[in-house]
CSV table of C-alpha atoms in Angstrom, one decimal:
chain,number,residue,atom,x,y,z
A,1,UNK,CA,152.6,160.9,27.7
A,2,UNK,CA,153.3,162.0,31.2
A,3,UNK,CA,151.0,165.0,31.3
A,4,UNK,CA,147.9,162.9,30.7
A,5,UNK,CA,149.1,159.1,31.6
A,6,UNK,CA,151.2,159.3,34.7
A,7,UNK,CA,153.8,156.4,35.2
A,8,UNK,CA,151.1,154.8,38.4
A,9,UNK,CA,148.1,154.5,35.9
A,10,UNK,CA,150.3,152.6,33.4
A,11,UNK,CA,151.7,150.3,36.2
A,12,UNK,CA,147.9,150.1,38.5
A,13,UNK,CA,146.3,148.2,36.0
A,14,UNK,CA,148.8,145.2,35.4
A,15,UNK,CA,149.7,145.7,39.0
A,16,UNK,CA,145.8,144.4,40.2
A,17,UNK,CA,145.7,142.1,36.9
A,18,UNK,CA,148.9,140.2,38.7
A,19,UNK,CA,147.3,140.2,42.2
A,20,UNK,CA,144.0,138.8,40.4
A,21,UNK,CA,145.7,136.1,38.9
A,22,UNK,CA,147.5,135.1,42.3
A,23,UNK,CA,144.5,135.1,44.1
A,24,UNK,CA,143.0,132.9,41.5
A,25,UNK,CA,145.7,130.2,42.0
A,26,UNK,CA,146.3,130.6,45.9
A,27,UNK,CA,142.7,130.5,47.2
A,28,UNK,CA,140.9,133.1,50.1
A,29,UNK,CA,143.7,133.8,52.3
A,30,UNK,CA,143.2,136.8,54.6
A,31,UNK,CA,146.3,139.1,53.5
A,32,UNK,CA,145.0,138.0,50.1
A,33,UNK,CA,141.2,139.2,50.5
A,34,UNK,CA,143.0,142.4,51.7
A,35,UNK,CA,145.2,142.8,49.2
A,36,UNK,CA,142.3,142.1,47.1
A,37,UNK,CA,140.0,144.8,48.2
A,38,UNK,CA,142.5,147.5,47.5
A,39,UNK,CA,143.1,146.1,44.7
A,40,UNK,CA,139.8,146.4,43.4
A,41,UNK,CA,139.3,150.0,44.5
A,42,UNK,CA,142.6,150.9,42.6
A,43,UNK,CA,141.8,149.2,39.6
A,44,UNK,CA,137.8,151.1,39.8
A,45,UNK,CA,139.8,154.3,40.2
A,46,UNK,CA,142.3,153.9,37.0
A,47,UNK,CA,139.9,152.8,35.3
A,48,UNK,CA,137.9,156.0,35.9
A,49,UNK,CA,141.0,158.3,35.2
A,50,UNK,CA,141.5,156.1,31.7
A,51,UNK,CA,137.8,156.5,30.8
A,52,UNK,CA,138.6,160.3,31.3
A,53,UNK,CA,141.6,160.5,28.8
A,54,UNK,CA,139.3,158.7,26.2
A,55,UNK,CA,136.6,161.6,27.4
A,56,UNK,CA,138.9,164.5,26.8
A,57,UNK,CA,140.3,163.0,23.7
A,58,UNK,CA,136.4,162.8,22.1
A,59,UNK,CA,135.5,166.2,23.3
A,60,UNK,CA,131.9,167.1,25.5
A,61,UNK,CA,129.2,165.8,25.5
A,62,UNK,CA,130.7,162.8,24.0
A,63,UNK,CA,133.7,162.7,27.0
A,64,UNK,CA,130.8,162.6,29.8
A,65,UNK,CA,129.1,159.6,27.7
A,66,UNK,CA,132.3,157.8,27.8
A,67,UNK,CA,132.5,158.3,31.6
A,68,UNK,CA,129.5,157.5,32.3
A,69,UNK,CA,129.7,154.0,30.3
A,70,UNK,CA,132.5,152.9,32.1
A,71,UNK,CA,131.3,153.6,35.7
A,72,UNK,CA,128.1,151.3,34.3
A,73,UNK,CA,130.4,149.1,32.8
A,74,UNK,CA,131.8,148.5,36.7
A,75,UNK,CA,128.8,148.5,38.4
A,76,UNK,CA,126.7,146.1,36.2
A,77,UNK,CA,130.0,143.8,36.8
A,78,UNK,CA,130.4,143.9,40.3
A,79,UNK,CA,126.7,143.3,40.6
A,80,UNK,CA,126.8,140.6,38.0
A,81,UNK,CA,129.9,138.4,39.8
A,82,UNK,CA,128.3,138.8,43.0
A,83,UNK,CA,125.1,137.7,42.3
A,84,UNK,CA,126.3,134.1,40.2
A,85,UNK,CA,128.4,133.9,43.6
A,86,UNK,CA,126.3,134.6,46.3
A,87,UNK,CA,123.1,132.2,44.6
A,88,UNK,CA,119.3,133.3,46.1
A,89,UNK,CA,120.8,135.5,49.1
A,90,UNK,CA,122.0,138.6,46.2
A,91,UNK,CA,118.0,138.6,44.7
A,92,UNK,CA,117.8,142.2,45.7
A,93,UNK,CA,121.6,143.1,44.9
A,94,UNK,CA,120.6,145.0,42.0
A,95,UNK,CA,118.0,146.7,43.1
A,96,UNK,CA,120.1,147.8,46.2
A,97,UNK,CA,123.0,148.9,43.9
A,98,UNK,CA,121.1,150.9,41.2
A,99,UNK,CA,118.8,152.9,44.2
A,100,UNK,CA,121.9,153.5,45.9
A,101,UNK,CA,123.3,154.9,43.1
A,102,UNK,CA,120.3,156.9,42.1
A,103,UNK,CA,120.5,158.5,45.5
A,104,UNK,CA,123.8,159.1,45.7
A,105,UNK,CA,124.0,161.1,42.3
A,106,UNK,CA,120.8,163.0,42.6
A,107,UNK,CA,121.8,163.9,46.1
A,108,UNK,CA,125.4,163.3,47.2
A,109,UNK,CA,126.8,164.4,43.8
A,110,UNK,CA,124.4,167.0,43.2
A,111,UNK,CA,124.5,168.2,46.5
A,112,UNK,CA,128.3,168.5,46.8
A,113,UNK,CA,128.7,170.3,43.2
A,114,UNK,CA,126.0,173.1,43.9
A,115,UNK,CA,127.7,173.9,47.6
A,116,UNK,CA,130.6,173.6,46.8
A,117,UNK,CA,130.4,175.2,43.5
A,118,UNK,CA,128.1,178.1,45.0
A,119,UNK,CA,130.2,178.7,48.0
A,120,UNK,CA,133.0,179.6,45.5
A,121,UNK,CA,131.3,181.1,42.3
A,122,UNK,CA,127.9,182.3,44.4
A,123,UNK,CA,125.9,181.3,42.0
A,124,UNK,CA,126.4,179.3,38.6
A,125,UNK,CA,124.5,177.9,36.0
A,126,UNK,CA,123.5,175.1,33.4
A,127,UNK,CA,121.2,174.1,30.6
A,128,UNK,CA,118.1,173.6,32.1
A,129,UNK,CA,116.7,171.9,28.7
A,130,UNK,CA,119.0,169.1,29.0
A,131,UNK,CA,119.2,168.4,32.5
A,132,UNK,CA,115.5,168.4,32.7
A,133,UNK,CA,115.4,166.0,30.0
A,134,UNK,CA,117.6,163.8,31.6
A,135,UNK,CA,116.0,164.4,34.6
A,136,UNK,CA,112.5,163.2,33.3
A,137,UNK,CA,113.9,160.4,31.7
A,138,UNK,CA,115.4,159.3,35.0
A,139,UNK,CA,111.9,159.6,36.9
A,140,UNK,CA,110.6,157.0,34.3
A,141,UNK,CA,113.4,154.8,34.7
A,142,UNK,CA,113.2,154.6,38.4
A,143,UNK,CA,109.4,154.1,37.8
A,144,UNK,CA,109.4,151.0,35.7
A,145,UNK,CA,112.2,149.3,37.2
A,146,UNK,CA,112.3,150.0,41.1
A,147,UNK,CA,108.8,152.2,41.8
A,148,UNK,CA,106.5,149.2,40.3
A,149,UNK,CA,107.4,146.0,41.0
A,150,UNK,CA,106.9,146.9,45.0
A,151,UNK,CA,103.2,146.7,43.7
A,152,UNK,CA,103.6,143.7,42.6
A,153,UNK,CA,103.3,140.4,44.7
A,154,UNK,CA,106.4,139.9,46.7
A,155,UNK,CA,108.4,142.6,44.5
A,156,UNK,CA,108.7,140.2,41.9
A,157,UNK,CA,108.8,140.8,37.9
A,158,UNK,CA,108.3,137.9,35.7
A,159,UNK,CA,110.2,136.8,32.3
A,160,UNK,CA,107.5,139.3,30.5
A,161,UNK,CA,107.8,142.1,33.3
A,162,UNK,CA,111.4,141.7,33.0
A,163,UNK,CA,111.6,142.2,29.0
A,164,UNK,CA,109.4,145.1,29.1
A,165,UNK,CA,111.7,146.8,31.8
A,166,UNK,CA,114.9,145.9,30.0
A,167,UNK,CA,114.0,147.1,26.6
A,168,UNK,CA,112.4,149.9,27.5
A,169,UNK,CA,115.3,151.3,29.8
A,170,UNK,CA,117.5,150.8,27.0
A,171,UNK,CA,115.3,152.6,24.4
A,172,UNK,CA,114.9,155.8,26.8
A,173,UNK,CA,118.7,155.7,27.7
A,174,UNK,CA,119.5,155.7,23.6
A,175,UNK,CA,117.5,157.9,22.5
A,176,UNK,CA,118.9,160.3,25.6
A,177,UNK,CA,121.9,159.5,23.8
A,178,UNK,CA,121.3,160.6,20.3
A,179,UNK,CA,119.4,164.3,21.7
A,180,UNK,CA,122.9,164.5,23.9
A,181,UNK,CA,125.3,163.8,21.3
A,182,UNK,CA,123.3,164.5,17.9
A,183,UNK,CA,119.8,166.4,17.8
A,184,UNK,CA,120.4,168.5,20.2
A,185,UNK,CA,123.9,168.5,21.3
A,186,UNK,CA,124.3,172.0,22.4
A,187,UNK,CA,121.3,172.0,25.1
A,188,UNK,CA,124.7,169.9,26.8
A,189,UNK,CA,127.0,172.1,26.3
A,190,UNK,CA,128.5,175.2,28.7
A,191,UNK,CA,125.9,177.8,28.9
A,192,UNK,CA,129.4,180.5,28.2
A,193,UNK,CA,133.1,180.2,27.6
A,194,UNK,CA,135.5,179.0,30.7
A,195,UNK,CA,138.7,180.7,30.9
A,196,UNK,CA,140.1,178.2,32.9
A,197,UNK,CA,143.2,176.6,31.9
A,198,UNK,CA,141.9,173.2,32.3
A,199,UNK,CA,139.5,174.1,29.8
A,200,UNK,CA,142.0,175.5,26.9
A,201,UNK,CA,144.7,173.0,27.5
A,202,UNK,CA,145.5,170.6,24.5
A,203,UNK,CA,143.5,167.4,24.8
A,204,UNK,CA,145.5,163.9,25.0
A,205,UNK,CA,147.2,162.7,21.7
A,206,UNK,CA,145.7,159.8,19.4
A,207,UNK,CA,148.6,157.2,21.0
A,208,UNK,CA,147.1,158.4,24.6
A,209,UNK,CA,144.0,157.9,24.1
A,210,UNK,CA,144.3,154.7,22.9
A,211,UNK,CA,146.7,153.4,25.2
A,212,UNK,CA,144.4,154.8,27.9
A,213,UNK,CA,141.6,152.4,26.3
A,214,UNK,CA,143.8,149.3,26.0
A,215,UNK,CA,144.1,150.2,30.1
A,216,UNK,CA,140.6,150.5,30.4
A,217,UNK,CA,139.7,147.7,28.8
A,218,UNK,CA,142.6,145.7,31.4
A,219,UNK,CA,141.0,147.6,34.6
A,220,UNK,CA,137.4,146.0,33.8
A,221,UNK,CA,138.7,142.8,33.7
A,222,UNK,CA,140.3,142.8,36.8
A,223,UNK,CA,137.3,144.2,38.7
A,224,UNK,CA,135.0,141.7,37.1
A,225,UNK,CA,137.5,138.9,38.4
A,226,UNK,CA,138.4,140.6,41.9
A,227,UNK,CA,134.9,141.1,42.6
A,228,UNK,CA,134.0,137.6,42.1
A,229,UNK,CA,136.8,136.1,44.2
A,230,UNK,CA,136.2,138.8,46.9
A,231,UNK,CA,132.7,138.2,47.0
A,232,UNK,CA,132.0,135.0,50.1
A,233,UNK,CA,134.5,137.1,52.1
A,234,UNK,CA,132.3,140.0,51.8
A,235,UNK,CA,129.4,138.0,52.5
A,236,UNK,CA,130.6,136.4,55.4
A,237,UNK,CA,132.1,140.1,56.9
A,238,UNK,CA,128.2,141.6,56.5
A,239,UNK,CA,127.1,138.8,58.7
A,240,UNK,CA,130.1,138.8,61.1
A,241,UNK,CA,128.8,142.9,61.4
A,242,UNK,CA,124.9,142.0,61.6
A,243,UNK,CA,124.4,144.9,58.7
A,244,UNK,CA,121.9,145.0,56.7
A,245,UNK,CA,122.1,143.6,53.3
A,246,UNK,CA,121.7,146.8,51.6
A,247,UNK,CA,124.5,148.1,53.0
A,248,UNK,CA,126.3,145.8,49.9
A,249,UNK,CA,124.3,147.9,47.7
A,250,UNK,CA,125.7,151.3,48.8
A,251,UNK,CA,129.2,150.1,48.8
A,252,UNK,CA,129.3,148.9,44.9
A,253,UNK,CA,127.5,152.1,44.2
A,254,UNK,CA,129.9,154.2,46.7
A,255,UNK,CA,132.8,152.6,44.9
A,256,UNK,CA,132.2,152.8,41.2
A,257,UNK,CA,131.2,156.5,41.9
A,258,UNK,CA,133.7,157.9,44.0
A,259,UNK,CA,135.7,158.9,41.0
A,260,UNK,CA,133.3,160.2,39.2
A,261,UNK,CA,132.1,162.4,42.2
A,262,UNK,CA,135.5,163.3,42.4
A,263,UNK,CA,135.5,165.0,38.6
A,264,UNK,CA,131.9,166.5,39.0
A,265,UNK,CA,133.3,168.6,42.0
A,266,UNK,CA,136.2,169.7,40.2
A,267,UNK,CA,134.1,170.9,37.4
A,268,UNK,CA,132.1,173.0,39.6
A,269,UNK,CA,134.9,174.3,41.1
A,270,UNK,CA,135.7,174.9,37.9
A,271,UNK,CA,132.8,176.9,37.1
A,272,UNK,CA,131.5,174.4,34.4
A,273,UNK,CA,128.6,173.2,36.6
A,274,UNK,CA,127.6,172.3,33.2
A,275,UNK,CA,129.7,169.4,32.9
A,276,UNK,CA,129.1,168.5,36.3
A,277,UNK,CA,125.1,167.9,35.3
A,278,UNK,CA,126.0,165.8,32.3
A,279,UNK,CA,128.4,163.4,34.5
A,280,UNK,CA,125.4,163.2,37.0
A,281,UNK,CA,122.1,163.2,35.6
A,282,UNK,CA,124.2,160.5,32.2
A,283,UNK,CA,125.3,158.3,35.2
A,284,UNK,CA,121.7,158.3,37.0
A,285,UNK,CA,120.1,157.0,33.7
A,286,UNK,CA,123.4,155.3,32.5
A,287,UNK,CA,123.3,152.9,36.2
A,288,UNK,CA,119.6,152.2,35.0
A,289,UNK,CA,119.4,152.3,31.0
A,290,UNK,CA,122.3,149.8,30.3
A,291,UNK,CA,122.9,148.2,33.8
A,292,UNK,CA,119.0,146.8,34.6
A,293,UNK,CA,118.9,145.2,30.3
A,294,UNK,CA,122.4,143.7,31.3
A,295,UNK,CA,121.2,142.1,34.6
A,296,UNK,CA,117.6,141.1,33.3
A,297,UNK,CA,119.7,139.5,30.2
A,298,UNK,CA,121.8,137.5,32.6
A,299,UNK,CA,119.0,136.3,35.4
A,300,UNK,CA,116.8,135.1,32.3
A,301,UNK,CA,119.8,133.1,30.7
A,302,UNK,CA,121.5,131.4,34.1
A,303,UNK,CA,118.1,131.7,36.1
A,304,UNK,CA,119.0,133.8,38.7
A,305,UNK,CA,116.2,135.3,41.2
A,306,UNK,CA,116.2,138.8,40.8
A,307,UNK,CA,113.5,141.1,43.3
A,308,UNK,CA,113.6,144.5,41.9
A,309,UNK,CA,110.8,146.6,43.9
A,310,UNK,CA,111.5,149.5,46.8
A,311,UNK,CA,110.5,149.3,50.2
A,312,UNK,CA,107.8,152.2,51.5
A,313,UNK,CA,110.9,154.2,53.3
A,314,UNK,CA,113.0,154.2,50.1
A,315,UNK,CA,109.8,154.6,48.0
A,316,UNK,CA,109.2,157.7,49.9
A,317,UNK,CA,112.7,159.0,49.9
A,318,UNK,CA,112.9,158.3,46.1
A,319,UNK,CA,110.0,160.3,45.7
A,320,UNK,CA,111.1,163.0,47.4
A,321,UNK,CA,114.6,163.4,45.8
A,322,UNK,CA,112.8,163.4,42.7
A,323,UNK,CA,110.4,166.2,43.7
A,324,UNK,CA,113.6,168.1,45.1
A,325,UNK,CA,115.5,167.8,42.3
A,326,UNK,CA,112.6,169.1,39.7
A,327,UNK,CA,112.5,172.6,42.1
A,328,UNK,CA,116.3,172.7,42.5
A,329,UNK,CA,117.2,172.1,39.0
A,330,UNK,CA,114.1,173.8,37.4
A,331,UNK,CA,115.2,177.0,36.7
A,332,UNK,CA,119.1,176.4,35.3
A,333,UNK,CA,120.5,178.5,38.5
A,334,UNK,CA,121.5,176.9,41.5
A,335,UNK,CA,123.7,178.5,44.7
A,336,UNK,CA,124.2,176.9,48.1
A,337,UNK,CA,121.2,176.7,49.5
A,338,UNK,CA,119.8,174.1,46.9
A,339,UNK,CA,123.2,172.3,47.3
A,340,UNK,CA,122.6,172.1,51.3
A,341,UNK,CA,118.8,171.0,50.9
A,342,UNK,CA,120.1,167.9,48.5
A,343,UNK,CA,123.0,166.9,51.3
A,344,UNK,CA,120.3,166.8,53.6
A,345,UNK,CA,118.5,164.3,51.7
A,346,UNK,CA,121.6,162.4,51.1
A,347,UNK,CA,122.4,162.0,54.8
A,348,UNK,CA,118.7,160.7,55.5
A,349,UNK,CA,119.8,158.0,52.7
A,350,UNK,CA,122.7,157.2,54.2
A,351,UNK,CA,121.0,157.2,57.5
A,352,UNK,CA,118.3,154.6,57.0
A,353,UNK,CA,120.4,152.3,55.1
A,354,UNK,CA,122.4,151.7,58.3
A,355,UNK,CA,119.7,151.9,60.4
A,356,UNK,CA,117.1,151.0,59.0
């Protein structure tokens, strides 16, 4: 079990459940809120590396599916605890959180994997029929749930917008699901053999893989509970700093992706850029497809305000990275250059969410 489950992974998890559970009886006490917070970004990272033993156990394009669940499983509970806890003030929360994340995939992610990946290989390439799927999909996603309600009065869907949005997110996002993993699983798949040894080795044992789920399963838990005592102390540090409220936003989504952006690079590294698509482009419509039915389901039930609709500076940049990616990823070969022109897009994100 070492190869796959090293002895920190096993003890991480009940590690942060114990530090959950001490913070739950002792109350918001400064070395607890700190102790809290790294907490909470080690138990987002194990539970990454867990989902990643279940991915390799289940075999492409099923293993990016699995990663991509559990880094929406994160998000859409970070979001969730912080929004029962923070009351009228976290409205815009999820919107924040799922453009963030749609930004910082299409261009951080994206953008790091075809540099780096170009700088070392030159050039590589994908499937262009199932990333521009994907791709497409995403673009309607982003439409219905963060393009058109800034039309709207005040940004605002009601019960009936809401609905629509949920169910329809979740219908595109399954039926990306069955053309990944069913009808047309091989547009997913690596465009030649890898010789890498990463690629041949022997994937993680039946016992692994399901301790690594029984793990996985612990990790959520604990986020869902750190985040929710964490969150008045994070609240209270955004106003001590006068930042803008959507820098909350980019941090959930900076956190809950990290690790995945981590992987994506390796596999480009790797020279399987192909993988490194299917991590993105399935997290993209992942954050939307299953994380915007869960919140909708949960502001309709405990009545929670909920503003979903862009500003015109993130309408714009949305727009762009959209029209960036559709050139970049058009064609199913990428090298640097495309790699530099998405970073470029990602620092401008990154940019006017500080200053906006």
């Amino acid at each position: 079990m070492k190869k796959f489950i090293p002895h920190w992974t096993l003890l991480v998890p009940v590690l942060t459940f114990g530090v959950l559970i001490t913070a739950l009886l002792l109350g918001a006490q400064l070395w607890l809120v700190l102790l809290c917070s790294a907490s909470l970004a080690g138990a987002v990272f194990v539970s990454v590396h867990h989902a990643e033993i279940v991915a390799l156990r289940v075999g492409e394009p099923f293993g990016t599916l699995v990663l991509a669940l559990a880094i929406t499983a994160i998000e859409a509970a970070l979001i969730l605890s912080m929004m029962m806890a923070g009351g009228p003030e976290m409205a815009t929360l999820p919107r924040d959180s799922l453009y963030s994340a749609v930004m910082i995939i299409c261009t951080g992610v994206v953008g790091l994997c075809l540099l780096l990946g170009g700088l070392k290989h030159t050039e590589q390439t994908f499937r262009v029929e199932g990333a521009g799927a994907g791709l497409a999909a995403l673009i309607v996603m982003a439409a219905i749930a963060l393009v058109l309600p800034a039309f709207i009065t005040d940004s605002y869907y009601y019960t009936k917008h809401l609905i629509f949005v949920a169910v329809a997110s979740a219908a595109l996002w399954a039926i990306f699901v069955f053309v990944q993993t069913i009808s047309h699983r091989d547009y997913f798949l690596p465009v030649k053999n890898v010789s890498d040894c990463e690629s041949h080795a022997s994937p993680p044992t039946k016992k692994q893989a399901w301790t690594s789920f029984g793990l996985l399963l612990l990790s959520l838990v604990t986020v869902v509970g750190l985040a929710k005592v964490l969150s008045p102390s994070i609240e209270q540090a955004l106003i001590a700093a006068s930042a803008p409220k959507t820098v909350l936003g980019v941090a959930i989504a900076a956190l809950v992706l990290l690790p995945e952006t981590w992987a994506a690079i390796r596999a480009a590294r790797a020279d399987r850029l192909q993988t490194s698509m299917n991590l993105a482009i399935g997290s993209a419509l992942a954050c939307i497809g299953l994380t915007v039915p869960v919140v909708v389901v949960a502001a309709i039930i405990f009545d929670l305000p909920l503003t979903l609709g862009l500003q015109s500076r993130e309408l714009v940049l949305l727009a762009v990275t959209f029209l960036v990616s559709a050139v970049t990823l058009g064609t199913g070969r990428t090298y640097l250059m495309q790699g530099a022109v998405h970073l470029v897009l990602f620092a401008a994100f990154l940019f006017l969410a500080f200053v906006p």
